[in-house]
Amino acid sequence: MSTVFKALADPTRRHILQMLKTRPMGAGEIADHFPISKSTLSAHFAMLREAGLVGSEKSGKNVTYWLNATVLEEALLAFASALDLNLTPGRAGGTPAPKPAERRS
Amino acid sequence: MSTVFKALADPTRRHILQMLKTRPMGAGEIADHFPISKSTLSAHFAMLREAGLVGSEKSGKNVTYWLNATVLEEALLAFASALDLNLTPGRAGGTPAPKPAERRS
């Protein structure tokens, strides 16, 4: 739970998650949106992966990332439930992005 | 948003919020549950207050804290909505603790 909230505590990491909500994206494509060094961005990706919030697939020199929306939803719901918060499962907005494997099938 | 998630990233702070979900508590009563120094605990309270997740009232030497459940719910819902997550408002569990002022009326 701590790793999830720690991952969410940074605006760049939340921005990355928001970019990935519509579709999987390559690391380079994501990097184009942020005026930060490659190593800093890699550290952000590492934290998001460690928290299980994104999945990744390497293909040659390229790494593709996608949002693990279910992991994020389940973490937030578990926390909300522990605190008796007013949150329940239910579709709030659009349709989550499919993973690359699902798109190919 | 960052201050909320930063506040939630620590297990002691999440534990404090969980203790406060049933009723407001004094700082001393909360401190009895944690084998940490008074200054460390004060820093935790300060972060929770800064994030708006707890309210506090000083009476003489005592400080009483309560959970601002609505602030927490609204922050999580705003984040969930930005990411099109599967979370909507809805009572997940029990009844939130009343604030001291509401209990006295």
mmCIF file of C-alpha atoms in Angstrom, chain B residues 10-17 19 27-38 41 44-45:
data_model
loop_
_atom_site.group_PDB
_atom_site.id
_atom_site.type_symbol
_atom_site.label_atom_id
_atom_site.label_comp_id
_atom_site.label_asym_id
_atom_site.label_seq_id
_atom_site.Cartn_x
_atom_site.Cartn_y
_atom_site.Cartn_z
ATOM 1 C CA ASP B 10 3.387 6.195 5.445
ATOM 2 C CA PRO B 11 1.932 3.233 7.381
ATOM 3 C CA THR B 12 1.918 5.106 10.710
ATOM 4 C CA ARG B 13 -0.098 7.941 9.200
ATOM 5 C CA ARG B 14 -2.550 5.490 7.599
ATOM 6 C CA HIS B 15 -2.857 3.758 10.980
ATOM 7 C CA ILE B 16 -3.661 7.092 12.663
ATOM 8 C CA LEU B 17 -6.389 7.770 10.081
ATOM 9 C CA MET B 19 -7.875 4.959 14.481
ATOM 10 C CA ALA B 27 -2.917 13.160 20.787
ATOM 11 C CA GLY B 28 -1.839 11.289 23.937
ATOM 12 C CA GLU B 29 -4.301 8.469 23.354
ATOM 13 C CA ILE B 30 -3.070 8.078 19.781
ATOM 14 C CA ALA B 31 0.569 8.235 20.910
ATOM 15 C CA ASP B 32 -0.011 5.272 23.256
ATOM 16 C CA HIS B 33 -0.416 3.051 20.177
ATOM 17 C CA PHE B 34 2.936 3.897 18.593
ATOM 18 C CA PRO B 35 6.443 3.166 19.901
ATOM 19 C CA ILE B 36 7.832 6.352 18.362
ATOM 20 C CA SER B 37 9.031 9.672 19.742
ATOM 21 C CA LYS B 38 6.676 12.554 20.408
ATOM 22 C CA LEU B 41 4.465 11.681 15.888
ATOM 23 C CA HIS B 44 3.072 12.822 11.240
ATOM 24 C CA PHE B 45 0.188 14.916 12.600
#
